[in-house]
Short mmCIF file of N, CA, C and O in Angstrom, two decimals:
data_model
loop_
_atom_site.label_atom_id
_atom_site.label_comp_id
_atom_site.label_asym_id
_atom_site.label_seq_id
_atom_site.Cartn_x
_atom_site.Cartn_y
_atom_site.Cartn_z
N MET A 23 0.83 -1.16 0.00
CA MET A 23 0.00 0.00 0.00
C MET A 23 0.89 1.24 0.00
O MET A 23 1.90 1.30 0.70
N SER A 24 0.42 2.21 -0.70
CA SER A 24 1.23 3.41 -0.81
C SER A 24 1.03 4.31 0.41
O SER A 24 0.02 4.21 1.10
N PRO A 25 1.99 5.17 0.68
CA PRO A 25 1.86 6.06 1.83
C PRO A 25 0.63 6.98 1.71
O PRO A 25 0.00 7.31 2.71
N PHE A 26 0.33 7.37 0.50
CA PHE A 26 -0.85 8.23 0.31
C PHE A 26 -2.13 7.50 0.69
O PHE A 26 -3.02 8.06 1.34
N THR A 27 -2.26 6.24 0.32
CA THR A 27 -3.43 5.44 0.64
C THR A 27 -3.52 5.24 2.14
O THR A 27 -4.61 5.32 2.72
N LYS A 28 -2.37 4.95 2.77
CA LYS A 28 -2.37 4.77 4.23
C LYS A 28 -2.81 6.06 4.91
O LYS A 28 -3.60 6.04 5.86
N THR A 29 -2.33 7.19 4.46
CA THR A 29 -2.71 8.48 5.06
C THR A 29 -4.20 8.74 4.85
O THR A 29 -4.90 9.17 5.77
N LEU A 30 -4.64 8.48 3.64
CA LEU A 30 -6.05 8.68 3.33
C LEU A 30 -6.93 7.75 4.16
O LEU A 30 -7.95 8.17 4.70
N LEU A 31 -6.52 6.51 4.29
CA LEU A 31 -7.26 5.55 5.11
C LEU A 31 -7.26 5.96 6.58
O LEU A 31 -8.27 5.88 7.27
N GLY A 32 -6.14 6.44 7.07
CA GLY A 32 -6.06 6.93 8.45
C GLY A 32 -6.94 8.15 8.67
O GLY A 32 -7.60 8.29 9.71
N LEU A 33 -6.98 9.04 7.69
CA LEU A 33 -7.82 10.23 7.76
C LEU A 33 -9.30 9.85 7.77
O LEU A 33 -10.08 10.41 8.56
N VAL A 34 -9.67 8.89 6.96
CA VAL A 34 -11.06 8.42 6.93
C VAL A 34 -11.43 7.78 8.27
O VAL A 34 -12.51 8.03 8.81
N CYS A 35 -10.52 6.97 8.81
CA CYS A 35 -10.78 6.34 10.13
C CYS A 35 -10.90 7.40 11.21
O CYS A 35 -11.78 7.32 12.08
N ALA A 36 -10.06 8.41 11.18
CA ALA A 36 -10.12 9.49 12.18
C ALA A 36 -11.44 10.23 12.05
O ALA A 36 -12.08 10.58 13.06
N CYS A 37 -11.87 10.50 10.81
CA CYS A 37 -13.16 11.18 10.58
C CYS A 37 -14.31 10.33 11.10
O CYS A 37 -15.25 10.84 11.71
N LEU A 38 -14.25 9.03 10.88
CA LEU A 38 -15.31 8.14 11.39
C LEU A 38 -15.33 8.13 12.90
O LEU A 38 -16.41 8.11 13.51
N VAL A 39 -14.17 8.13 13.56
CA VAL A 39 -14.11 8.16 15.02
C VAL A 39 -14.69 9.48 15.53
O VAL A 39 -15.48 9.51 16.48
N VAL A 40 -14.30 10.60 14.91
CA VAL A 40 -14.82 11.92 15.33
C VAL A 40 -16.33 11.96 15.12
O VAL A 40 -17.09 12.43 15.98
N PHE A 41 -16.82 11.49 13.98
CA PHE A 41 -18.26 11.46 13.71
C PHE A 41 -18.98 10.58 14.72
O PHE A 41 -20.08 10.91 15.18
N GLY A 42 -18.40 9.44 15.09
CA GLY A 42 -18.99 8.55 16.08
C GLY A 42 -19.09 9.23 17.44
O GLY A 42 -20.10 9.13 18.14
N ILE A 43 -18.02 9.92 17.85
CA ILE A 43 -18.04 10.63 19.14
C ILE A 43 -19.10 11.74 19.10
O ILE A 43 -19.85 11.92 20.06
N TYR A 44 -19.15 12.48 17.99
CA TYR A 44 -20.13 13.54 17.85
C TYR A 44 -21.55 12.97 17.91
O TYR A 44 -22.42 13.51 18.60
N SER A 45 -21.81 11.88 17.22
CA SER A 45 -23.13 11.25 17.22
C SER A 45 -23.51 10.77 18.60
O SER A 45 -24.66 10.91 19.03
N LYS A 46 -22.55 10.19 19.33
CA LYS A 46 -22.82 9.71 20.69
C LYS A 46 -23.19 10.89 21.59
O LYS A 46 -24.14 10.82 22.38
N GLY A 47 -22.46 11.99 21.47
CA GLY A 47 -22.77 13.19 22.26
C GLY A 47 -24.14 13.75 21.92
O GLY A 47 -24.91 14.14 22.80
N TYR A 48 -24.44 13.79 20.64
CA TYR A 48 -25.75 14.28 20.20
C TYR A 48 -26.86 13.38 20.72
O TYR A 48 -27.88 13.87 21.22
N GLN A 49 -26.67 12.08 20.64
CA GLN A 49 -27.66 11.12 21.11
C GLN A 49 -27.87 11.26 22.62
O GLN A 49 -29.00 11.24 23.10
N ASP A 50 -26.78 11.42 23.37
CA ASP A 50 -26.88 11.60 24.82
C ASP A 50 -27.65 12.88 25.16
O ASP A 50 -28.50 12.89 26.06
N ALA A 51 -27.35 13.96 24.45
CA ALA A 51 -28.05 15.23 24.70
C ALA A 51 -29.54 15.10 24.35
O ALA A 51 -30.40 15.62 25.08
N TYR A 52 -29.83 14.42 23.26
CA TYR A 52 -31.22 14.22 22.85
C TYR A 52 -31.98 13.40 23.90
O TYR A 52 -33.10 13.73 24.27
N LEU A 53 -31.36 12.32 24.39
CA LEU A 53 -32.00 11.49 25.42
C LEU A 53 -32.21 12.28 26.71
O LEU A 53 -33.26 12.16 27.35
N LYS A 54 -31.23 13.10 27.09
CA LYS A 54 -31.36 13.90 28.30
C LYS A 54 -32.51 14.90 28.16
O LYS A 54 -33.33 15.06 29.07
N ALA A 55 -32.59 15.58 27.01
CA ALA A 55 -33.66 16.54 26.77
C ALA A 55 -35.02 15.84 26.74
O ALA A 55 -36.00 16.35 27.29
N SER A 56 -35.09 14.67 26.13
CA SER A 56 -36.34 13.90 26.09
C SER A 56 -36.77 13.49 27.49
O SER A 56 -37.96 13.58 27.83
N HIS A 57 -35.82 13.08 28.30
CA HIS A 57 -36.12 12.68 29.68
C HIS A 57 -36.62 13.87 30.49
O HIS A 57 -37.60 13.76 31.25
N GLU A 58 -35.96 15.03 30.34
CA GLU A 58 -36.41 16.23 31.06
C GLU A 58 -37.81 16.63 30.63
O GLU A 58 -38.64 17.01 31.46
N LYS A 59 -38.10 16.57 29.34
CA LYS A 59 -39.42 16.93 28.83
C LYS A 59 -40.48 15.95 29.36
O LYS A 59 -41.58 16.36 29.75
N ALA A 60 -40.13 14.68 29.41
CA ALA A 60 -41.06 13.68 29.95
C ALA A 60 -41.34 13.95 31.42
O ALA A 60 -42.49 13.82 31.87
N GLN A 61 -40.32 14.35 32.18
CA GLN A 61 -40.51 14.67 33.60
C GLN A 61 -41.41 15.90 33.76
O GLN A 61 -42.27 15.92 34.65
N GLU A 62 -41.22 16.91 32.91
CA GLU A 62 -42.08 18.10 32.96
C GLU A 62 -43.54 17.72 32.67
O GLU A 62 -44.45 18.18 33.36
N LEU A 63 -43.74 16.91 31.65
CA LEU A 63 -45.10 16.49 31.30
C LEU A 63 -45.74 15.67 32.41
O LEU A 63 -46.92 15.81 32.71
N LEU A 64 -44.94 14.82 33.04
CA LEU A 64 -45.44 14.01 34.15
C LEU A 64 -45.86 14.91 35.31
O LEU A 64 -46.92 14.71 35.91
N ALA A 65 -45.03 15.91 35.63
CA ALA A 65 -45.36 16.85 36.71
C ALA A 65 -46.62 17.64 36.37
O ALA A 65 -47.50 17.83 37.23
N LEU A 66 -46.73 18.09 35.12
CA LEU A 66 -47.91 18.83 34.69
C LEU A 66 -49.16 17.96 34.77
O LEU A 66 -50.21 18.40 35.27
N ASN A 67 -49.07 16.73 34.30
CA ASN A 67 -50.22 15.81 34.35
C ASN A 67 -50.63 15.52 35.79
O ASN A 67 -51.81 15.44 36.10
N THR A 68 -49.65 15.36 36.66
CA THR A 68 -49.95 15.12 38.08
C THR A 68 -50.68 16.31 38.68
O THR A 68 -51.68 16.14 39.38
N LYS A 69 -50.20 17.52 38.38
CA LYS A 69 -50.84 18.73 38.89
C LYS A 69 -52.28 18.85 38.36
O LYS A 69 -53.20 19.15 39.12
N GLN A 70 -52.45 18.61 37.06
CA GLN A 70 -53.79 18.69 36.48
C GLN A 70 -54.72 17.64 37.07
O GLN A 70 -55.90 17.91 37.30
N GLU A 71 -54.21 16.46 37.34
CA GLU A 71 -55.04 15.40 37.94
C GLU A 71 -55.46 15.79 39.36
O GLU A 71 -56.59 15.54 39.76
N GLU A 72 -54.55 16.41 40.11
CA GLU A 72 -54.90 16.85 41.46
C GLU A 72 -55.97 17.93 41.41
O GLU A 72 -56.91 17.92 42.20
N GLU A 73 -55.82 18.88 40.47
CA GLU A 73 -56.83 19.94 40.33
C GLU A 73 -58.17 19.35 39.90
O GLU A 73 -59.22 19.76 40.39
N ARG A 74 -58.14 18.38 38.99
CA ARG A 74 -59.38 17.75 38.54
C ARG A 74 -60.07 17.03 39.68
O ARG A 74 -61.28 17.10 39.85
N ALA A 75 -59.27 16.34 40.50
CA ALA A 75 -59.83 15.61 41.64
C ALA A 75 -60.46 16.58 42.64
O ALA A 75 -61.56 16.31 43.16
N ALA A 76 -59.80 17.70 42.89
CA ALA A 76 -60.35 18.69 43.83
C ALA A 76 -61.64 19.29 43.28
O ALA A 76 -62.62 19.46 44.01
N THR A 77 -61.64 19.60 41.99
CA THR A 77 -62.84 20.15 41.36
C THR A 77 -63.97 19.13 41.38
O THR A 77 -65.12 19.46 41.69
N GLN A 78 -63.65 17.90 41.09
CA GLN A 78 -64.68 16.85 41.09
C GLN A 78 -65.24 16.64 42.48
O GLN A 78 -66.45 16.43 42.64
N LYS A 79 -64.40 16.75 43.50
CA LYS A 79 -64.86 16.61 44.88
C LYS A 79 -65.86 17.72 45.20
O LYS A 79 -66.92 17.46 45.79
N ALA A 80 -65.54 18.96 44.79
CA ALA A 80 -66.45 20.07 45.04
C ALA A 80 -67.76 19.90 44.27
O ALA A 80 -68.84 20.16 44.80
N LEU A 81 -67.66 19.44 43.03
CA LEU A 81 -68.88 19.23 42.24
C LEU A 81 -69.72 18.10 42.81
O LEU A 81 -70.96 18.18 42.80
N ASN A 82 -69.08 17.08 43.34
CA ASN A 82 -69.82 15.99 43.99
C ASN A 82 -70.55 16.50 45.22
O ASN A 82 -71.67 16.08 45.50
N GLU A 83 -69.92 17.42 45.95
CA GLU A 83 -70.57 17.98 47.14
C GLU A 83 -71.79 18.80 46.74
O GLU A 83 -72.85 18.69 47.37
N VAL A 84 -71.66 19.60 45.67
CA VAL A 84 -72.80 20.37 45.18
C VAL A 84 -73.92 19.43 44.73
O VAL A 84 -75.09 19.64 45.04
N SER A 85 -73.56 18.36 44.05
CA SER A 85 -74.55 17.38 43.59
C SER A 85 -75.24 16.71 44.77
O SER A 85 -76.46 16.52 44.76
N LYS A 86 -74.46 16.37 45.79
CA LYS A 86 -75.04 15.74 46.98
C LYS A 86 -76.03 16.69 47.65
O LYS A 86 -77.12 16.27 48.06
N ASN A 87 -75.65 17.97 47.76
CA ASN A 87 -76.56 18.96 48.36
C ASN A 87 -77.83 19.09 47.52
O ASN A 87 -78.92 19.23 48.07
N TRP A 88 -77.67 19.05 46.20
CA TRP A 88 -78.84 19.15 45.32
C TRP A 88 -79.76 17.96 45.50
O TRP A 88 -80.98 18.10 45.55
N GLN A 89 -79.19 16.78 45.61
CA GLN A 89 -80.01 15.59 45.81
C GLN A 89 -80.74 15.64 47.15
O GLN A 89 -81.91 15.24 47.25
N ALA A 90 -80.07 16.14 48.17
CA ALA A 90 -80.72 16.28 49.48
C ALA A 90 -81.87 17.29 49.39
O ALA A 90 -82.94 17.06 49.94
N TYR A 91 -81.62 18.38 48.69
CA TYR A 91 -82.69 19.37 48.51
C TYR A 91 -83.87 18.75 47.76
O TYR A 91 -85.02 18.92 48.14
N SER A 92 -83.57 18.02 46.68
CA SER A 92 -84.65 17.42 45.88
C SER A 92 -85.49 16.46 46.70
O SER A 92 -86.71 16.38 46.53
N ALA A 93 -84.85 15.74 47.61
CA ALA A 93 -85.57 14.77 48.44
C ALA A 93 -86.55 15.46 49.38
O ALA A 93 -87.61 14.92 49.69
N GLU A 94 -86.22 16.66 49.83
CA GLU A 94 -87.10 17.32 50.80
C GLU A 94 -87.85 18.52 50.21
O GLU A 94 -88.49 19.26 50.94
N SER A 95 -87.81 18.71 48.89
CA SER A 95 -88.42 19.89 48.27
C SER A 95 -89.93 19.92 48.44
O SER A 95 -90.50 20.99 48.68
N LYS A 96 -90.60 18.78 48.32
CA LYS A 96 -92.07 18.77 48.47
C LYS A 96 -92.48 19.17 49.88
O LYS A 96 -93.39 19.97 50.07
N ALA A 97 -91.78 18.64 50.88
CA ALA A 97 -92.10 18.99 52.26
C ALA A 97 -91.82 20.47 52.51
O ALA A 97 -92.59 21.15 53.21
N MET A 98 -90.74 20.97 51.93
CA MET A 98 -90.39 22.37 52.12
C MET A 98 -91.44 23.29 51.49
O MET A 98 -91.85 24.28 52.09
N SER A 99 -91.90 22.93 50.30
CA SER A 99 -92.91 23.77 49.65
C SER A 99 -94.23 23.70 50.42
O SER A 99 -94.93 24.71 50.54
N GLN A 100 -94.55 22.53 50.95
CA GLN A 100 -95.78 22.42 51.75
C GLN A 100 -95.68 23.27 53.01
O GLN A 100 -96.65 23.93 53.40
N ARG A 101 -94.51 23.29 53.65
CA ARG A 101 -94.33 24.14 54.83
C ARG A 101 -94.49 25.62 54.47
O ARG A 101 -95.09 26.39 55.22
N THR A 102 -93.99 26.01 53.30
CA THR A 102 -94.12 27.40 52.87
C THR A 102 -95.59 27.75 52.64
O THR A 102 -96.05 28.81 53.08
N ILE A 103 -96.31 26.86 51.99
CA ILE A 103 -97.74 27.12 51.74
C ILE A 103 -98.50 27.17 53.05
O ILE A 103 -99.35 28.04 53.26
N ASP A 104 -98.21 26.25 53.96
CA ASP A 104 -98.88 26.25 55.27
C ASP A 104 -98.60 27.55 56.02
O ASP A 104 -99.50 28.13 56.64
N LYS A 105 -97.37 28.03 55.94
CA LYS A 105 -97.01 29.28 56.63
C LYS A 105 -97.76 30.44 56.00
O LYS A 105 -98.28 31.31 56.72
N LEU A 106 -97.87 30.47 54.67
CA LEU A 106 -98.62 31.53 54.01
C LEU A 106 -100.09 31.50 54.42
O LEU A 106 -100.69 32.54 54.70
N ARG A 107 -100.67 30.31 54.45
CA ARG A 107 -102.08 30.19 54.85
C ARG A 107 -102.27 30.59 56.31
O ARG A 107 -103.25 31.24 56.65
N ASP A 108 -101.34 30.20 57.19
CA ASP A 108 -101.43 30.59 58.60
C ASP A 108 -101.35 32.11 58.76
O ASP A 108 -101.97 32.67 59.66
N ASP A 109 -100.59 32.74 57.88
CA ASP A 109 -100.46 34.20 57.93
C ASP A 109 -101.61 34.90 57.22
O ASP A 109 -101.65 36.12 57.16
N GLY A 110 -102.54 34.11 56.65
CA GLY A 110 -103.71 34.68 55.97
C GLY A 110 -103.40 35.16 54.56
O GLY A 110 -104.14 35.97 54.01
N ILE A 111 -102.32 34.66 53.98
CA ILE A 111 -101.96 35.05 52.62
C ILE A 111 -102.37 33.92 51.68
O ILE A 111 -102.02 32.77 51.90
N SER A 112 -103.14 34.28 50.67
CA SER A 112 -103.54 33.26 49.69
C SER A 112 -102.89 33.60 48.36
O SER A 112 -102.68 34.76 48.03
N LEU A 113 -102.55 32.57 47.63
CA LEU A 113 -101.98 32.76 46.31
C LEU A 113 -103.11 32.86 45.30
O LEU A 113 -104.02 32.03 45.30
N SER A 114 -103.06 33.89 44.46
CA SER A 114 -104.13 34.09 43.50
C SER A 114 -103.53 34.58 42.20
O SER A 114 -102.37 34.98 42.14
N VAL A 115 -104.36 34.53 41.16
CA VAL A 115 -103.95 35.02 39.85
C VAL A 115 -104.96 36.06 39.39
O VAL A 115 -106.14 35.99 39.75
N GLN A 116 -104.47 36.99 38.59
CA GLN A 116 -105.36 38.00 38.05
C GLN A 116 -106.02 37.44 36.80
O GLN A 116 -105.36 36.84 35.95
N LEU A 117 -107.33 37.61 36.71
CA LEU A 117 -108.09 37.06 35.60
C LEU A 117 -108.76 38.17 34.81
O LEU A 117 -109.07 39.24 35.35
N ALA A 118 -109.01 37.91 33.54
CA ALA A 118 -109.79 38.84 32.73
C ALA A 118 -111.25 38.70 33.15
O ALA A 118 -111.66 37.68 33.71
N ASP A 119 -112.08 39.73 32.89
CA ASP A 119 -113.48 39.71 33.34
C ASP A 119 -114.24 38.50 32.81
O ASP A 119 -115.02 37.89 33.53
N ALA A 120 -114.03 38.12 31.55
CA ALA A 120 -114.74 36.96 30.99
C ALA A 120 -114.32 35.69 31.72
O ALA A 120 -115.16 34.82 31.99
N THR A 121 -113.06 35.58 32.05
CA THR A 121 -112.60 34.39 32.77
C THR A 121 -113.16 34.37 34.18
O THR A 121 -113.54 33.32 34.69
N VAL A 122 -113.20 35.53 34.83
CA VAL A 122 -113.77 35.61 36.17
C VAL A 122 -115.22 35.13 36.13
O VAL A 122 -115.67 34.37 36.98
N CYS A 123 -115.93 35.55 35.11
CA CYS A 123 -117.33 35.14 34.96
C CYS A 123 -117.45 33.63 34.82
O CYS A 123 -118.29 33.00 35.46
N ASN A 124 -116.57 33.02 34.04
CA ASN A 124 -116.62 31.58 33.85
C ASN A 124 -116.17 30.83 35.11
O ASN A 124 -116.73 29.79 35.44
N VAL A 125 -115.17 31.33 35.79
CA VAL A 125 -114.63 30.63 36.94
C VAL A 125 -115.54 30.76 38.15
O VAL A 125 -115.83 29.79 38.84
N THR A 126 -115.98 31.96 38.44
CA THR A 126 -116.77 32.18 39.65
C THR A 126 -118.26 31.94 39.42
O THR A 126 -119.01 31.78 40.39
N GLY A 127 -118.71 31.94 38.18
CA GLY A 127 -120.14 31.76 37.90
C GLY A 127 -120.91 33.05 38.08
O GLY A 127 -122.10 33.11 37.88
N SER A 128 -120.22 34.08 38.48
CA SER A 128 -120.87 35.37 38.68
C SER A 128 -120.37 36.30 37.60
O SER A 128 -119.19 36.57 37.49
N CYS A 129 -121.29 36.77 36.78
CA CYS A 129 -120.89 37.60 35.65
C CYS A 129 -120.92 39.08 35.99
O CYS A 129 -121.13 39.93 35.16
N ARG A 130 -120.76 39.36 37.21
CA ARG A 130 -120.66 40.75 37.61
C ARG A 130 -119.18 41.10 37.74
O ARG A 130 -118.34 40.22 37.89
N PRO A 131 -118.83 42.36 37.68
CA PRO A 131 -117.43 42.73 37.81
C PRO A 131 -116.90 42.36 39.19
O PRO A 131 -117.56 42.54 40.19
N VAL A 132 -115.73 41.79 39.21
CA VAL A 132 -115.07 41.43 40.47
C VAL A 132 -114.11 42.58 40.79
O VAL A 132 -113.33 43.00 39.94
N PRO A 133 -114.17 43.10 42.03
CA PRO A 133 -113.40 44.30 42.33
C PRO A 133 -111.89 44.16 42.07
O PRO A 133 -111.29 45.06 41.56
N ASN A 134 -111.32 43.04 42.43
CA ASN A 134 -109.88 42.92 42.21
C ASN A 134 -109.54 42.02 41.03
O ASN A 134 -108.39 41.90 40.66
N GLY A 135 -110.53 41.35 40.43
CA GLY A 135 -110.32 40.51 39.26
C GLY A 135 -109.36 39.36 39.50
O GLY A 135 -108.64 38.95 38.62
N ARG A 136 -109.37 38.79 40.70
CA ARG A 136 -108.43 37.74 41.05
C ARG A 136 -109.19 36.49 41.50
O ARG A 136 -110.29 36.58 42.01
N ALA A 137 -108.59 35.36 41.27
CA ALA A 137 -109.15 34.09 41.73
C ALA A 137 -108.06 33.33 42.48
O ALA A 137 -106.89 33.35 42.08
N GLU A 138 -108.44 32.70 43.59
CA GLU A 138 -107.47 31.97 44.41
C GLU A 138 -107.05 30.69 43.69
O GLU A 138 -107.85 30.02 43.05
N LEU A 139 -105.78 30.36 43.82
CA LEU A 139 -105.24 29.14 43.21
C LEU A 139 -105.62 27.92 44.05
O LEU A 139 -105.73 28.01 45.27
N HIS A 140 -105.79 26.80 43.38
CA HIS A 140 -106.02 25.54 44.06
C HIS A 140 -104.76 25.19 44.85
O HIS A 140 -103.65 25.58 44.47
N GLN A 141 -104.90 24.44 45.91
CA GLN A 141 -103.77 24.11 46.77
C GLN A 141 -102.68 23.35 46.00
O GLN A 141 -101.49 23.61 46.18
N ASP A 142 -103.05 22.44 45.12
CA ASP A 142 -102.06 21.70 44.33
C ASP A 142 -101.30 22.64 43.39
O ASP A 142 -100.08 22.51 43.22
N THR A 143 -102.03 23.58 42.80
CA THR A 143 -101.38 24.54 41.91
C THR A 143 -100.44 25.44 42.70
O THR A 143 -99.32 25.73 42.26
N SER A 144 -100.90 25.88 43.87
CA SER A 144 -100.03 26.71 44.73
C SER A 144 -98.76 25.95 45.09
O SER A 144 -97.66 26.50 45.02
N ARG A 145 -98.93 24.69 45.48
CA ARG A 145 -97.76 23.88 45.86
C ARG A 145 -96.81 23.75 44.67
O ARG A 145 -95.60 23.87 44.82
N PHE A 146 -97.37 23.53 43.48
CA PHE A 146 -96.53 23.40 42.29
C PHE A 146 -95.73 24.67 42.03
O PHE A 146 -94.52 24.62 41.80
N PHE A 147 -96.39 25.82 42.07
CA PHE A 147 -95.69 27.08 41.81
C PHE A 147 -94.63 27.37 42.87
O PHE A 147 -93.51 27.80 42.55
N VAL A 148 -94.97 27.15 44.12
CA VAL A 148 -93.99 27.39 45.20
C VAL A 148 -92.81 26.44 45.05
O VAL A 148 -91.64 26.84 45.17
N GLU A 149 -93.10 25.18 44.76
CA GLU A 149 -92.03 24.19 44.59
C GLU A 149 -91.11 24.57 43.43
O GLU A 149 -89.89 24.48 43.53
N GLN A 150 -91.72 25.00 42.31
CA GLN A 150 -90.90 25.37 41.15
C GLN A 150 -90.05 26.60 41.43
O GLN A 150 -88.88 26.67 41.02
N ALA A 151 -90.61 27.56 42.15
CA ALA A 151 -89.83 28.76 42.49
C ALA A 151 -88.66 28.41 43.42
O ALA A 151 -87.54 28.87 43.21
N GLN A 152 -88.92 27.56 44.41
CA GLN A 152 -87.85 27.16 45.32
C GLN A 152 -86.80 26.33 44.58
O GLN A 152 -85.60 26.48 44.80
N ARG A 153 -87.26 25.49 43.70
CA ARG A 153 -86.34 24.66 42.91
C ARG A 153 -85.45 25.54 42.04
O ARG A 153 -84.24 25.31 41.94
N ALA A 154 -86.04 26.53 41.40
CA ALA A 154 -85.25 27.45 40.57
C ALA A 154 -84.22 28.19 41.41
O ALA A 154 -83.07 28.35 40.99
N ASP A 155 -84.61 28.64 42.61
CA ASP A 155 -83.66 29.31 43.49
C ASP A 155 -82.49 28.39 43.84
O ASP A 155 -81.33 28.80 43.81
N GLU A 156 -82.80 27.16 44.18
CA GLU A 156 -81.74 26.21 44.55
C GLU A 156 -80.84 25.88 43.36
O GLU A 156 -79.63 25.72 43.51
N GLN A 157 -81.43 25.80 42.17
CA GLN A 157 -80.62 25.52 40.98
C GLN A 157 -79.65 26.67 40.71
O GLN A 157 -78.48 26.44 40.40
N VAL A 158 -80.13 27.89 40.86
CA VAL A 158 -79.26 29.05 40.66
C VAL A 158 -78.12 29.03 41.68
O VAL A 158 -76.96 29.25 41.34
N LYS A 159 -78.44 28.74 42.93
CA LYS A 159 -77.40 28.68 43.97
C LYS A 159 -76.38 27.58 43.66
O LYS A 159 -75.17 27.79 43.79
N ALA A 160 -76.84 26.43 43.24
CA ALA A 160 -75.93 25.32 42.92
C ALA A 160 -75.06 25.67 41.72
O ALA A 160 -73.85 25.40 41.73
N LEU A 161 -75.63 26.28 40.71
CA LEU A 161 -74.86 26.67 39.53
C LEU A 161 -73.83 27.73 39.88
O LEU A 161 -72.71 27.71 39.37
N GLN A 162 -74.20 28.65 40.77
CA GLN A 162 -73.24 29.67 41.20
C GLN A 162 -72.07 29.01 41.96
O GLN A 162 -70.92 29.41 41.80
N GLN A 163 -72.36 28.01 42.78
CA GLN A 163 -71.29 27.30 43.49
C GLN A 163 -70.36 26.62 42.49
O GLN A 163 -69.14 26.64 42.64
N ILE A 164 -70.94 26.01 41.45
CA ILE A 164 -70.12 25.33 40.44
C ILE A 164 -69.24 26.33 39.70
O ILE A 164 -68.05 26.10 39.50
N VAL A 165 -69.83 27.46 39.30
CA VAL A 165 -69.05 28.48 38.59
C VAL A 165 -67.92 28.99 39.47
O VAL A 165 -66.78 29.11 39.01
N ARG A 166 -68.21 29.27 40.75
CA ARG A 166 -67.15 29.74 41.65
C ARG A 166 -66.04 28.71 41.76
O ARG A 166 -64.87 29.05 41.75
N ARG A 167 -66.41 27.44 41.87
CA ARG A 167 -65.39 26.39 42.02
C ARG A 167 -64.55 26.26 40.75
O ARG A 167 -63.34 26.13 40.81
N LEU A 168 -65.20 26.33 39.60
CA LEU A 168 -64.47 26.20 38.35
C LEU A 168 -63.57 27.41 38.08
O LEU A 168 -62.58 27.32 37.38
N GLN A 169 -63.93 28.57 38.67
CA GLN A 169 -63.08 29.75 38.53
C GLN A 169 -61.96 29.76 39.55
O GLN A 169 -61.16 30.67 39.57
N GLY A 170 -61.93 28.77 40.43
CA GLY A 170 -60.84 28.64 41.38
C GLY A 170 -61.12 29.26 42.73
O GLY A 170 -60.24 29.29 43.58
N GLU A 171 -62.33 29.78 42.95
CA GLU A 171 -62.66 30.33 44.26
C GLU A 171 -63.03 29.18 45.19
O GLU A 171 -63.41 28.11 44.77
N LYS A 172 -62.94 29.42 46.46
CA LYS A 172 -63.30 28.38 47.45
C LYS A 172 -64.70 28.59 47.94
O LYS A 172 -65.31 29.54 48.00
#
């Protein structure tokens, strides 16, 4: 083999060794960066899972309170109606003169144009109003919790 070929072959081998060392360093840096990124993602996922669990716990509490309210809503509305009746307050609706005539059987003008509601209808309206109030309160609790308030 000629000296030029030996030198050229040595130069090629040296270049391959340098390229191998460079590739190993690049691979090590890439693995280190990938590992650090995976650790960041794991920490972020853990934090998000903790926040989700706390939010879910609060939402479960709101749901539990809503279910308790729903179970006792009929009794609560009946107590409200009983209290109104004990206080001498009756629930009534304003009627047109023709309707007053049909409902009361008296076709004369009614001074206030009102007719008292049936007890079942009163209970229904009171129950729906109380239910709507409780729904608004529960939704406000959920919004506060989702916005991060306690």
